[in-house]
PDB file of C-alpha atoms (C1' of nucleotides) in Angstrom:
ATOM      1  CA  UNK O  23     -11.681   1.503  -5.753  1.00  0.00           C
ATOM      2  CA  UNK O  24     -10.110   4.882  -6.377  1.00  0.00           C
ATOM      3  CA  UNK O  25      -9.330   5.267  -2.691  1.00  0.00           C
ATOM      4  CA  UNK O  26      -7.131   2.227  -2.841  1.00  0.00           C
ATOM      5  CA  UNK O  27      -5.120   3.701  -5.669  1.00  0.00           C
ATOM      6  CA  UNK O  28      -4.722   6.938  -3.836  1.00  0.00           C
ATOM      7  CA  UNK O  29      -3.519   5.179  -0.742  1.00  0.00           C
ATOM      8  CA  UNK O  30      -1.178   2.932  -2.665  1.00  0.00           C
ATOM      9  CA  UNK O  31       0.427   5.849  -4.465  1.00  0.00           C
ATOM     10  CA  UNK O  32       1.055   8.003  -1.411  1.00  0.00           C
ATOM     11  CA  UNK O  33       4.727   8.773  -0.842  1.00  0.00           C
ATOM     12  CA  UNK O  34       5.316   7.522   2.700  1.00  0.00           C
ATOM     13  CA  UNK O  35       8.347   5.336   3.152  1.00  0.00           C
ATOM     14  CA  UNK O  36      12.032   6.151   3.543  1.00  0.00           C
ATOM     15  CA  UNK O  37      14.608   4.158   1.655  1.00  0.00           C
ATOM     16  CA  UNK O  38      15.714   2.504   4.888  1.00  0.00           C
ATOM     17  CA  UNK O  39      12.288   1.002   5.459  1.00  0.00           C
ATOM     18  CA  UNK O  40      12.016  -0.017   1.828  1.00  0.00           C
ATOM     19  CA  UNK O  41      15.346  -1.777   2.092  1.00  0.00           C
ATOM     20  CA  UNK O  42      14.026  -3.853   4.971  1.00  0.00           C
ATOM     21  CA  UNK O  43      10.716  -4.524   3.294  1.00  0.00           C
ATOM     22  CA  UNK O  44      12.237  -5.603  -0.002  1.00  0.00           C
ATOM     23  CA  UNK O  45      15.632  -6.899   1.109  1.00  0.00           C
ATOM     24  CA  UNK O  46      17.246  -4.842  -1.623  1.00  0.00           C
ATOM     25  CA  UNK O  47      20.315  -2.654  -1.074  1.00  0.00           C
ATOM     26  CA  UNK O  48      20.091   1.124  -1.326  1.00  0.00           C
ATOM     27  CA  UNK O  49      22.409   0.847  -4.309  1.00  0.00           C
ATOM     28  CA  UNK O  50      20.026  -1.490  -6.065  1.00  0.00           C
ATOM     29  CA  UNK O  51      16.985   0.642  -5.368  1.00  0.00           C
ATOM     30  CA  UNK O  52      18.722   3.778  -6.607  1.00  0.00           C
ATOM     31  CA  UNK O  53      20.009   1.972  -9.627  1.00  0.00           C
ATOM     32  CA  UNK O  54      16.510   0.834 -10.557  1.00  0.00           C
ATOM     33  CA  UNK O  55      15.327   4.371 -10.203  1.00  0.00           C
ATOM     34  CA  UNK O  56      18.184   5.609 -12.351  1.00  0.00           C
ATOM     35  CA  UNK O  57      16.902   3.243 -15.018  1.00  0.00           C
ATOM     36  CA  UNK O  58      13.371   4.495 -14.563  1.00  0.00           C
ATOM     37  CA  UNK O  59      11.876   1.272 -13.281  1.00  0.00           C
ATOM     38  CA  UNK O  60      10.516   3.252 -10.358  1.00  0.00           C
ATOM     39  CA  UNK O  61      10.070   6.977  -9.844  1.00  0.00           C
ATOM     40  CA  UNK O  62       9.711   7.654  -6.124  1.00  0.00           C
ATOM     41  CA  UNK O  63       8.820  11.120  -4.918  1.00  0.00           C
ATOM     42  CA  UNK O  64      11.252  13.361  -3.093  1.00  0.00           C
ATOM     43  CA  UNK O  65      10.959  15.440   0.033  1.00  0.00           C
ATOM     44  CA  UNK O  66      11.720  19.125  -0.152  1.00  0.00           C
ATOM     45  CA  UNK O  67      15.229  18.217   0.995  1.00  0.00           C
ATOM     46  CA  UNK O  68      15.665  15.590  -1.744  1.00  0.00           C
ATOM     47  CA  UNK O  69      15.102  12.423   0.280  1.00  0.00           C
ATOM     48  CA  UNK O  70      13.299   9.679  -1.604  1.00  0.00           C
ATOM     49  CA  UNK O  71       9.777   8.799  -0.468  1.00  0.00           C
ATOM     50  CA  UNK O  72       8.323   5.522  -1.696  1.00  0.00           C
ATOM     51  CA  UNK O  73       4.708   4.449  -2.036  1.00  0.00           C
ATOM     52  CA  UNK O  74       3.187   0.994  -1.606  1.00  0.00           C
ATOM     53  CA  UNK O  75       3.072   0.815  -5.391  1.00  0.00           C
ATOM     54  CA  UNK O  76       6.795   1.486  -5.535  1.00  0.00           C
ATOM     55  CA  UNK O  77       7.384  -1.331  -3.076  1.00  0.00           C
ATOM     56  CA  UNK O  78       5.234  -3.694  -5.102  1.00  0.00           C
ATOM     57  CA  UNK O  79       7.239  -2.765  -8.160  1.00  0.00           C
ATOM     58  CA  UNK O  80      10.527  -3.346  -6.385  1.00  0.00           C
ATOM     59  CA  UNK O  81       9.401  -6.773  -5.245  1.00  0.00           C
ATOM     60  CA  UNK O  82       8.418  -7.576  -8.807  1.00  0.00           C
ATOM     61  CA  UNK O  83      11.794  -6.347 -10.069  1.00  0.00           C
ATOM     62  CA  UNK O  84      13.558  -8.483  -7.502  1.00  0.00           C
ATOM     63  CA  UNK O  85      11.604 -11.544  -8.511  1.00  0.00           C
ATOM     64  CA  UNK O  86      12.331 -11.002 -12.189  1.00  0.00           C
ATOM     65  CA  UNK O  87      16.038 -10.374 -11.553  1.00  0.00           C
ATOM     66  CA  UNK O  88      16.173 -13.638  -9.638  1.00  0.00           C
ATOM     67  CA  UNK O  89      14.603 -15.312 -12.635  1.00  0.00           C
ATOM     68  CA  UNK O  90      17.419 -14.004 -14.807  1.00  0.00           C
ATOM     69  CA  UNK O  91      15.636 -11.115 -16.510  1.00  0.00           C
ATOM     70  CA  UNK O  92      17.844  -8.052 -17.034  1.00  0.00           C
ATOM     71  CA  UNK O  93      16.721  -4.477 -16.503  1.00  0.00           C
ATOM     72  CA  UNK O  94      15.984  -3.919 -20.184  1.00  0.00           C
ATOM     73  CA  UNK O  95      13.671  -6.906 -20.081  1.00  0.00           C
ATOM     74  CA  UNK O  96      11.952  -5.757 -16.943  1.00  0.00           C
ATOM     75  CA  UNK O  97      11.417  -2.361 -18.474  1.00  0.00           C
ATOM     76  CA  UNK O  98       9.703  -3.969 -21.462  1.00  0.00           C
ATOM     77  CA  UNK O  99       7.556  -6.139 -19.244  1.00  0.00           C
ATOM     78  CA  UNK O 100       6.391  -3.088 -17.354  1.00  0.00           C
ATOM     79  CA  UNK O 101       5.722  -1.229 -20.572  1.00  0.00           C
ATOM     80  CA  UNK O 102       3.591  -4.080 -21.866  1.00  0.00           C
ATOM     81  CA  UNK O 103       1.625  -4.223 -18.668  1.00  0.00           C
ATOM     82  CA  UNK O 104       0.972  -0.490 -18.734  1.00  0.00           C
ATOM     83  CA  UNK O 105      -0.303  -0.902 -22.278  1.00  0.00           C
ATOM     84  CA  UNK O 106      -2.769  -3.555 -21.271  1.00  0.00           C
ATOM     85  CA  UNK O 107      -4.345  -1.296 -18.673  1.00  0.00           C
ATOM     86  CA  UNK O 108      -7.599   0.287 -19.842  1.00  0.00           C
ATOM     87  CA  UNK O 109      -5.955   2.800 -22.170  1.00  0.00           C
ATOM     88  CA  UNK O 110      -8.885   5.140 -22.762  1.00  0.00           C
ATOM     89  CA  UNK O 111     -10.012   5.804 -19.210  1.00  0.00           C
ATOM     90  CA  UNK O 112      -8.256   8.674 -17.532  1.00  0.00           C
ATOM     91  CA  UNK O 113      -5.755   7.739 -14.878  1.00  0.00           C
ATOM     92  CA  UNK O 114      -5.313   9.058 -11.384  1.00  0.00           C
ATOM     93  CA  UNK O 115      -2.767  11.708 -12.339  1.00  0.00           C
ATOM     94  CA  UNK O 116      -5.020  13.090 -15.009  1.00  0.00           C
ATOM     95  CA  UNK O 117      -7.942  13.199 -12.637  1.00  0.00           C
ATOM     96  CA  UNK O 118      -5.842  15.041 -10.101  1.00  0.00           C
ATOM     97  CA  UNK O 119      -4.814  17.632 -12.640  1.00  0.00           C
ATOM     98  CA  UNK O 120      -8.411  18.157 -13.667  1.00  0.00           C
ATOM     99  CA  UNK O 121      -9.708  18.565 -10.135  1.00  0.00           C
ATOM    100  CA  UNK O 122      -8.881  21.943  -8.697  1.00  0.00           C
ATOM    101  CA  UNK O 123      -8.029  20.980  -5.173  1.00  0.00           C
ATOM    102  CA  UNK O 124      -5.465  22.979  -3.288  1.00  0.00           C
ATOM    103  CA  UNK O 125      -2.378  21.154  -2.031  1.00  0.00           C
ATOM    104  CA  UNK O 126      -3.833  21.442   1.444  1.00  0.00           C
ATOM    105  CA  UNK O 127      -7.108  19.788   0.436  1.00  0.00           C
ATOM    106  CA  UNK O 128      -5.338  17.099  -1.501  1.00  0.00           C
ATOM    107  CA  UNK O 129      -3.097  16.208   1.450  1.00  0.00           C
ATOM    108  CA  UNK O 130      -6.102  15.848   3.695  1.00  0.00           C
ATOM    109  CA  UNK O 131      -7.864  13.632   1.210  1.00  0.00           C
ATOM    110  CA  UNK O 132      -4.832  11.438   0.771  1.00  0.00           C
ATOM    111  CA  UNK O 133      -4.232  11.210   4.473  1.00  0.00           C
ATOM    112  CA  UNK O 134      -7.796  10.219   5.130  1.00  0.00           C
ATOM    113  CA  UNK O 135      -7.734   7.619   2.417  1.00  0.00           C
ATOM    114  CA  UNK O 136      -4.612   6.116   3.922  1.00  0.00           C
ATOM    115  CA  UNK O 137      -5.686   5.983   7.515  1.00  0.00           C
ATOM    116  CA  UNK O 138      -9.269   4.950   7.074  1.00  0.00           C
ATOM    117  CA  UNK O 139      -9.152   3.574   3.576  1.00  0.00           C
ATOM    118  CA  UNK O 140      -9.348  -0.080   4.515  1.00  0.00           C
ATOM    119  CA  UNK O 141     -13.051  -0.085   5.135  1.00  0.00           C
ATOM    120  CA  UNK O 142     -14.722  -0.108   1.740  1.00  0.00           C
ATOM    121  CA  UNK O 143     -12.241  -2.398   0.133  1.00  0.00           C
ATOM    122  CA  UNK O 144     -12.960  -4.490  -2.929  1.00  0.00           C
ATOM    123  CA  UNK O 145     -11.908  -8.107  -2.801  1.00  0.00           C
ATOM    124  CA  UNK O 146      -9.717  -7.890  -5.880  1.00  0.00           C
ATOM    125  CA  UNK O 147      -6.651  -5.738  -5.728  1.00  0.00           C
ATOM    126  CA  UNK O 148      -4.952  -4.559  -8.880  1.00  0.00           C
ATOM    127  CA  UNK O 149      -1.207  -4.043  -8.814  1.00  0.00           C
ATOM    128  CA  UNK O 150      -0.631  -6.869  -6.427  1.00  0.00           C
ATOM    129  CA  UNK O 151       2.230  -8.953  -7.693  1.00  0.00           C
ATOM    130  CA  UNK O 152       1.577 -12.057  -5.661  1.00  0.00           C
ATOM    131  CA  UNK O 153      -0.099 -13.764  -8.606  1.00  0.00           C
ATOM    132  CA  UNK O 154       3.320 -13.955 -10.268  1.00  0.00           C
ATOM    133  CA  UNK O 155       4.923 -15.732  -7.360  1.00  0.00           C
ATOM    134  CA  UNK O 156       4.879 -19.484  -6.943  1.00  0.00           C
TER     135      UNK O 156
ATOM    136  CA  UNK W   5      -7.587 -11.014  11.501  1.00  0.00           C
ATOM    137  CA  UNK W   6      -4.166 -11.411  13.099  1.00  0.00           C
ATOM    138  CA  UNK W   7      -2.485 -10.303   9.877  1.00  0.00           C
ATOM    139  CA  UNK W   8      -4.203  -6.970  10.148  1.00  0.00           C
ATOM    140  CA  UNK W   9      -2.859  -6.447  13.628  1.00  0.00           C
ATOM    141  CA  UNK W  10       0.610  -7.363  12.554  1.00  0.00           C
ATOM    142  CA  UNK W  11       0.452  -4.934   9.678  1.00  0.00           C
ATOM    143  CA  UNK W  12      -1.013  -2.170  11.773  1.00  0.00           C
ATOM    144  CA  UNK W  13       1.666  -2.507  14.405  1.00  0.00           C
ATOM    145  CA  UNK W  14       4.656  -2.497  12.061  1.00  0.00           C
ATOM    146  CA  UNK W  15       7.050   0.385  12.697  1.00  0.00           C
ATOM    147  CA  UNK W  16       7.227   2.116   9.319  1.00  0.00           C
ATOM    148  CA  UNK W  17       6.766   5.861   9.390  1.00  0.00           C
ATOM    149  CA  UNK W  18       9.150   8.692  10.202  1.00  0.00           C
ATOM    150  CA  UNK W  19       8.003  11.537  12.381  1.00  0.00           C
ATOM    151  CA  UNK W  20       7.957  13.855   9.375  1.00  0.00           C
ATOM    152  CA  UNK W  21       5.370  11.723   7.603  1.00  0.00           C
ATOM    153  CA  UNK W  22       3.354  11.343  10.791  1.00  0.00           C
ATOM    154  CA  UNK W  23       3.333  15.114  11.187  1.00  0.00           C
ATOM    155  CA  UNK W  24       1.800  15.472   7.747  1.00  0.00           C
ATOM    156  CA  UNK W  25      -0.656  12.655   8.281  1.00  0.00           C
ATOM    157  CA  UNK W  26      -1.881  13.926  11.632  1.00  0.00           C
ATOM    158  CA  UNK W  27      -1.230  17.660  11.342  1.00  0.00           C
ATOM    159  CA  UNK W  28       0.458  17.575  14.723  1.00  0.00           C
ATOM    160  CA  UNK W  29       3.807  19.243  15.439  1.00  0.00           C
ATOM    161  CA  UNK W  30       6.889  17.192  16.255  1.00  0.00           C
ATOM    162  CA  UNK W  31       6.795  18.796  19.689  1.00  0.00           C
ATOM    163  CA  UNK W  32       3.266  17.564  20.267  1.00  0.00           C
ATOM    164  CA  UNK W  33       4.004  14.057  19.101  1.00  0.00           C
ATOM    165  CA  UNK W  34       7.093  13.810  21.295  1.00  0.00           C
ATOM    166  CA  UNK W  35       5.234  15.258  24.224  1.00  0.00           C
ATOM    167  CA  UNK W  36       2.508  12.662  23.908  1.00  0.00           C
ATOM    168  CA  UNK W  37       5.133   9.975  23.814  1.00  0.00           C
ATOM    169  CA  UNK W  38       6.817  11.466  26.858  1.00  0.00           C
ATOM    170  CA  UNK W  39       3.494  11.047  28.614  1.00  0.00           C
ATOM    171  CA  UNK W  40       3.179   7.475  27.388  1.00  0.00           C
ATOM    172  CA  UNK W  41       0.126   7.981  25.225  1.00  0.00           C
ATOM    173  CA  UNK W  42       2.073   6.380  22.394  1.00  0.00           C
ATOM    174  CA  UNK W  43       5.224   4.274  22.414  1.00  0.00           C
ATOM    175  CA  UNK W  44       6.704   4.297  18.912  1.00  0.00           C
ATOM    176  CA  UNK W  45       9.645   2.066  18.110  1.00  0.00           C
ATOM    177  CA  UNK W  46      13.129   3.372  17.467  1.00  0.00           C
ATOM    178  CA  UNK W  47      15.677   2.661  14.793  1.00  0.00           C
ATOM    179  CA  UNK W  48      19.129   1.496  15.779  1.00  0.00           C
ATOM    180  CA  UNK W  49      20.159   5.139  15.578  1.00  0.00           C
ATOM    181  CA  UNK W  50      17.316   6.282  17.843  1.00  0.00           C
ATOM    182  CA  UNK W  51      14.948   7.736  15.250  1.00  0.00           C
ATOM    183  CA  UNK W  52      11.277   7.173  16.026  1.00  0.00           C
ATOM    184  CA  UNK W  53       9.335   4.778  13.799  1.00  0.00           C
ATOM    185  CA  UNK W  54       5.538   4.903  13.986  1.00  0.00           C
ATOM    186  CA  UNK W  55       2.986   2.259  13.096  1.00  0.00           C
ATOM    187  CA  UNK W  56      -0.513   2.693  11.687  1.00  0.00           C
ATOM    188  CA  UNK W  57      -1.795   2.027  15.187  1.00  0.00           C
ATOM    189  CA  UNK W  58       0.335   4.882  16.492  1.00  0.00           C
ATOM    190  CA  UNK W  59      -1.146   7.167  13.861  1.00  0.00           C
ATOM    191  CA  UNK W  60      -4.669   6.112  14.772  1.00  0.00           C
ATOM    192  CA  UNK W  61      -3.880   6.852  18.388  1.00  0.00           C
ATOM    193  CA  UNK W  62      -2.475  10.268  17.546  1.00  0.00           C
ATOM    194  CA  UNK W  63      -5.579  11.144  15.590  1.00  0.00           C
ATOM    195  CA  UNK W  64      -7.692  10.101  18.530  1.00  0.00           C
ATOM    196  CA  UNK W  65      -5.558  12.169  20.888  1.00  0.00           C
ATOM    197  CA  UNK W  66      -5.895  15.163  18.613  1.00  0.00           C
ATOM    198  CA  UNK W  67      -9.662  14.812  18.509  1.00  0.00           C
ATOM    199  CA  UNK W  68      -9.914  14.530  22.285  1.00  0.00           C
ATOM    200  CA  UNK W  69      -7.607  17.510  22.819  1.00  0.00           C
ATOM    201  CA  UNK W  70      -9.821  19.542  20.520  1.00  0.00           C
ATOM    202  CA  UNK W  71     -12.764  18.489  22.628  1.00  0.00           C
ATOM    203  CA  UNK W  72     -11.043  19.891  25.700  1.00  0.00           C
ATOM    204  CA  UNK W  73      -9.803  16.677  27.270  1.00  0.00           C
ATOM    205  CA  UNK W  74      -6.381  16.978  28.899  1.00  0.00           C
ATOM    206  CA  UNK W  75      -3.639  14.379  28.683  1.00  0.00           C
ATOM    207  CA  UNK W  76      -4.498  12.855  32.042  1.00  0.00           C
ATOM    208  CA  UNK W  77      -8.042  12.324  30.800  1.00  0.00           C
ATOM    209  CA  UNK W  78      -6.904  10.846  27.538  1.00  0.00           C
ATOM    210  CA  UNK W  79      -4.654   8.475  29.401  1.00  0.00           C
ATOM    211  CA  UNK W  80      -7.601   7.261  31.456  1.00  0.00           C
ATOM    212  CA  UNK W  81      -9.765   6.860  28.387  1.00  0.00           C
ATOM    213  CA  UNK W  82      -7.113   4.709  26.770  1.00  0.00           C
ATOM    214  CA  UNK W  83      -6.710   2.676  29.932  1.00  0.00           C
ATOM    215  CA  UNK W  84     -10.449   2.002  30.067  1.00  0.00           C
ATOM    216  CA  UNK W  85     -10.493   0.953  26.469  1.00  0.00           C
ATOM    217  CA  UNK W  86      -7.581  -1.437  26.975  1.00  0.00           C
ATOM    218  CA  UNK W  87      -9.481  -2.953  29.874  1.00  0.00           C
ATOM    219  CA  UNK W  88     -12.529  -3.622  27.765  1.00  0.00           C
ATOM    220  CA  UNK W  89     -10.502  -5.591  25.236  1.00  0.00           C
ATOM    221  CA  UNK W  90     -10.786  -9.369  25.685  1.00  0.00           C
ATOM    222  CA  UNK W  91      -8.535  -9.542  28.724  1.00  0.00           C
ATOM    223  CA  UNK W  92      -7.947 -13.285  28.891  1.00  0.00           C
ATOM    224  CA  UNK W  93      -6.874 -13.994  25.305  1.00  0.00           C
ATOM    225  CA  UNK W  94      -3.186 -13.611  24.673  1.00  0.00           C
ATOM    226  CA  UNK W  95      -2.180 -10.574  22.695  1.00  0.00           C
ATOM    227  CA  UNK W  96       0.111 -10.265  19.730  1.00  0.00           C
ATOM    228  CA  UNK W  97       3.233  -9.517  21.769  1.00  0.00           C
ATOM    229  CA  UNK W  98       2.690 -12.573  23.902  1.00  0.00           C
ATOM    230  CA  UNK W  99       2.194 -14.744  20.870  1.00  0.00           C
ATOM    231  CA  UNK W 100       5.394 -13.398  19.371  1.00  0.00           C
ATOM    232  CA  UNK W 101       7.368 -14.173  22.471  1.00  0.00           C
ATOM    233  CA  UNK W 102       6.006 -17.709  22.543  1.00  0.00           C
ATOM    234  CA  UNK W 103       6.774 -18.417  18.903  1.00  0.00           C
ATOM    235  CA  UNK W 104      10.455 -19.102  18.337  1.00  0.00           C
ATOM    236  CA  UNK W 105      10.955 -17.258  15.093  1.00  0.00           C
ATOM    237  CA  UNK W 106      14.314 -15.684  14.390  1.00  0.00           C
ATOM    238  CA  UNK W 107      14.392 -11.939  13.795  1.00  0.00           C
ATOM    239  CA  UNK W 108      14.966 -12.698  10.139  1.00  0.00           C
ATOM    240  CA  UNK W 109      11.872 -14.881   9.886  1.00  0.00           C
ATOM    241  CA  UNK W 110       9.784 -12.411  11.802  1.00  0.00           C
ATOM    242  CA  UNK W 111      10.780  -9.547   9.504  1.00  0.00           C
ATOM    243  CA  UNK W 112       9.793 -11.549   6.477  1.00  0.00           C
ATOM    244  CA  UNK W 113       6.454 -12.417   7.991  1.00  0.00           C
ATOM    245  CA  UNK W 114       5.751  -8.832   8.897  1.00  0.00           C
ATOM    246  CA  UNK W 115       6.809  -7.567   5.527  1.00  0.00           C
ATOM    247  CA  UNK W 116       4.605 -10.020   3.760  1.00  0.00           C
ATOM    248  CA  UNK W 117       1.648  -9.154   5.923  1.00  0.00           C
ATOM    249  CA  UNK W 118       2.125  -5.496   5.131  1.00  0.00           C
ATOM    250  CA  UNK W 119       2.552  -5.722   1.415  1.00  0.00           C
ATOM    251  CA  UNK W 120       0.010  -8.400   0.653  1.00  0.00           C
ATOM    252  CA  UNK W 121      -2.101  -8.199   3.736  1.00  0.00           C
ATOM    253  CA  UNK W 122      -5.077  -6.460   2.157  1.00  0.00           C
ATOM    254  CA  UNK W 123      -6.541  -9.522   0.559  1.00  0.00           C
ATOM    255  CA  UNK W 124      -8.207 -11.535   3.280  1.00  0.00           C
ATOM    256  CA  UNK W 125      -9.596  -8.582   5.149  1.00  0.00           C
ATOM    257  CA  UNK W 126     -12.548  -8.698   7.499  1.00  0.00           C
ATOM    258  CA  UNK W 127     -15.140  -5.973   7.127  1.00  0.00           C
ATOM    259  CA  UNK W 128     -14.825  -4.768  10.690  1.00  0.00           C
ATOM    260  CA  UNK W 129     -11.600  -3.168  11.733  1.00  0.00           C
ATOM    261  CA  UNK W 130     -10.700  -2.795  15.361  1.00  0.00           C
ATOM    262  CA  UNK W 131      -8.643   0.178  16.394  1.00  0.00           C
ATOM    263  CA  UNK W 132     -10.166   2.429  13.818  1.00  0.00           C
ATOM    264  CA  UNK W 133     -11.101   5.664  15.445  1.00  0.00           C
ATOM    265  CA  UNK W 134     -13.484   6.913  12.822  1.00  0.00           C
ATOM    266  CA  UNK W 135     -16.501   5.750  14.821  1.00  0.00           C
ATOM    267  CA  UNK W 136     -15.711   8.480  17.333  1.00  0.00           C
ATOM    268  CA  UNK W 137     -15.739  11.231  14.758  1.00  0.00           C
ATOM    269  CA  UNK W 138     -18.924  13.021  13.777  1.00  0.00           C
TER     270      UNK W 138
ATOM    271  C1'  DA U  27      -2.993  38.469  43.226  1.00  0.00           C
ATOM    272  C1'  DT U  28       0.563  34.943  43.178  1.00  0.00           C
ATOM    273  C1'  DT U  29       2.164  30.658  42.204  1.00  0.00           C
ATOM    274  C1'  DG U  30       2.191  26.287  39.954  1.00  0.00           C
ATOM    275  C1'  DT U  31       1.019  23.189  36.132  1.00  0.00           C
ATOM    276  C1'  DT U  32      -0.003  21.947  31.415  1.00  0.00           C
ATOM    277  C1'  DA U  33       0.654  22.017  26.640  1.00  0.00           C
ATOM    278  C1'  DT U  34       3.075  23.942  23.225  1.00  0.00           C
ATOM    279  C1'  DG U  35       6.549  26.939  20.605  1.00  0.00           C
ATOM    280  C1'  DT U  36      11.262  28.043  19.637  1.00  0.00           C
ATOM    281  C1'  DT U  37      16.080  27.709  19.441  1.00  0.00           C
ATOM    282  C1'  DA U  38      20.679  25.506  19.871  1.00  0.00           C
ATOM    283  C1'  DT U  39      23.517  21.646  19.146  1.00  0.00           C
ATOM    284  C1'  DT U  40      24.416  16.938  17.743  1.00  0.00           C
ATOM    285  C1'  DT U  41      24.103  13.116  14.591  1.00  0.00           C
ATOM    286  C1'  DA U  42      21.701   9.201  11.914  1.00  0.00           C
ATOM    287  C1'  DA U  43      20.307   8.508   7.693  1.00  0.00           C
ATOM    288  C1'  DC U  44      20.161  10.030   3.685  1.00  0.00           C
ATOM    289  C1'  DC U  45      22.251  12.126  -0.843  1.00  0.00           C
ATOM    290  C1'  DT U  46      25.551  12.107  -5.147  1.00  0.00           C
ATOM    291  C1'  DA U  47      29.702  10.832  -7.319  1.00  0.00           C
ATOM    292  C1'  DA U  48      33.485   8.005  -8.254  1.00  0.00           C
ATOM    293  C1'  DC U  49      35.955   3.927  -8.591  1.00  0.00           C
ATOM    294  C1'  DA U  50      36.113  -1.343  -8.393  1.00  0.00           C
ATOM    295  C1'  DT U  51      34.657  -5.698 -10.088  1.00  0.00           C
ATOM    296  C1'  DA U  52      32.336 -10.138 -11.257  1.00  0.00           C
ATOM    297  C1'  DA U  53      29.523 -11.997 -14.641  1.00  0.00           C
ATOM    298  C1'  DC U  54      28.217 -11.986 -18.969  1.00  0.00           C
ATOM    299  C1'  DA U  55      28.035 -10.640 -23.990  1.00  0.00           C
ATOM    300  C1'  DT U  56      30.481  -9.400 -28.232  1.00  0.00           C
TER     301       DT U  56
ATOM    302  C1'  DA H  24      40.087  -9.279 -25.266  1.00  0.00           C
ATOM    303  C1'  DT H  25      36.958  -5.730 -24.694  1.00  0.00           C
ATOM    304  C1'  DG H  26      32.654  -3.723 -23.415  1.00  0.00           C
ATOM    305  C1'  DT H  27      28.436  -3.660 -20.685  1.00  0.00           C
ATOM    306  C1'  DT H  28      25.558  -4.608 -16.715  1.00  0.00           C
ATOM    307  C1'  DA H  29      24.500  -4.834 -12.021  1.00  0.00           C
ATOM    308  C1'  DT H  30      26.223  -4.250  -7.783  1.00  0.00           C
ATOM    309  C1'  DG H  31      29.555  -3.155  -3.829  1.00  0.00           C
ATOM    310  C1'  DT H  32      32.201   0.218  -1.410  1.00  0.00           C
ATOM    311  C1'  DT H  33      34.022   4.505  -0.042  1.00  0.00           C
ATOM    312  C1'  DA H  34      34.245   9.533   0.465  1.00  0.00           C
ATOM    313  C1'  DG H  35      32.274  13.821   1.397  1.00  0.00           C
ATOM    314  C1'  DG H  36      28.194  16.697   1.816  1.00  0.00           C
ATOM    315  C1'  DT H  37      23.259  17.705   3.496  1.00  0.00           C
ATOM    316  C1'  DT H  38      18.726  16.948   5.694  1.00  0.00           C
ATOM    317  C1'  DA H  39      15.774  15.534   8.953  1.00  0.00           C
ATOM    318  C1'  DA H  40      15.971  13.624  12.914  1.00  0.00           C
ATOM    319  C1'  DA H  41      17.323  13.712  18.114  1.00  0.00           C
ATOM    320  C1'  DT H  42      17.614  15.902  23.026  1.00  0.00           C
ATOM    321  C1'  DA H  43      17.671  19.717  26.035  1.00  0.00           C
ATOM    322  C1'  DA H  44      16.684  24.147  27.597  1.00  0.00           C
ATOM    323  C1'  DC H  45      14.157  28.183  28.006  1.00  0.00           C
ATOM    324  C1'  DA H  46       9.734  30.886  27.056  1.00  0.00           C
ATOM    325  C1'  DT H  47       4.867  31.454  27.578  1.00  0.00           C
ATOM    326  C1'  DA H  48      -0.283  31.436  27.354  1.00  0.00           C
ATOM    327  C1'  DA H  49      -4.032  29.364  29.569  1.00  0.00           C
ATOM    328  C1'  DC H  50      -5.791  27.669  33.365  1.00  0.00           C
ATOM    329  C1'  DA H  51      -6.031  25.971  38.348  1.00  0.00           C
ATOM    330  C1'  DA H  52      -5.110  26.352  43.112  1.00  0.00           C
ATOM    331  C1'  DT H  53      -3.641  28.993  47.224  1.00  0.00           C
TER     332       DT H  53
END
DNA sequence: ATTGTTATGTTATTTAACCTAACATAACAT
DNA sequence: ATGTTATGTTAGGTTAAATAACATAACAAT
């Protein structure tokens, strides 16, 4: 369960790949970031690195745009959905801050979760936007 | 079943990410390619793009190197393993060549398999090297 | 002992793929 | 008519790739 979230939040993909995967232009992707609909990581040299979650988000944005929703609306929709997550339980970020892993250890953990994380998978995946598509 | 293979063979990752994921140097990764232990794709501009399968392979190579096997040996091991795959059934490449999808259609298919491919997953994953680790 | 091979590091040079910023504009809202 | 939103395009700068060449430690073979 947690492994999935780790894997899906790992910063892995360049903007070029994300463009292909989402069929969005670089301009669009950057614009959505500018408006805080996504917040991809950066490399040391300032290149964007996107996670699977980011890609899911972008696909959801695209779908909503196509349905005529403007960015303000999409922002609200995302806010509402964040609200309706279990609000008391601590999230992944919080857990990471609590744990005192070194960067080294954390990297290894993340890497392992990514490469071999598909094994103990639950049938239901949260954050998958396909339920909103026709 | 096939969706997994598609997803795992998609060229997605830059060499920088692969370096982090495998803890191999760029030199090592390129050297292994030079010796045909992996054959990553290239972008139009000649940058390498690695798949999950490539990463699995690299991890296996690393493990074998650490166990004292040289590249010639690793090459043989891989050859033997390829042999013991079902040799009569047509592989993914063959299937792709037979199907007359346009590049556009193929991209979409691949993208979809990657992003939403985790749902109908079988418990056993082929190509996962973890069974060789202690 | 010498010579050759293997696997890797390092360094130099080139360039694809990214970055930001600025200006343009169509569609829409006021 | 004017302003705003979402996107395209272009210009100029930087990073993370690429290849190629040389260096070398470890080991193998002569």
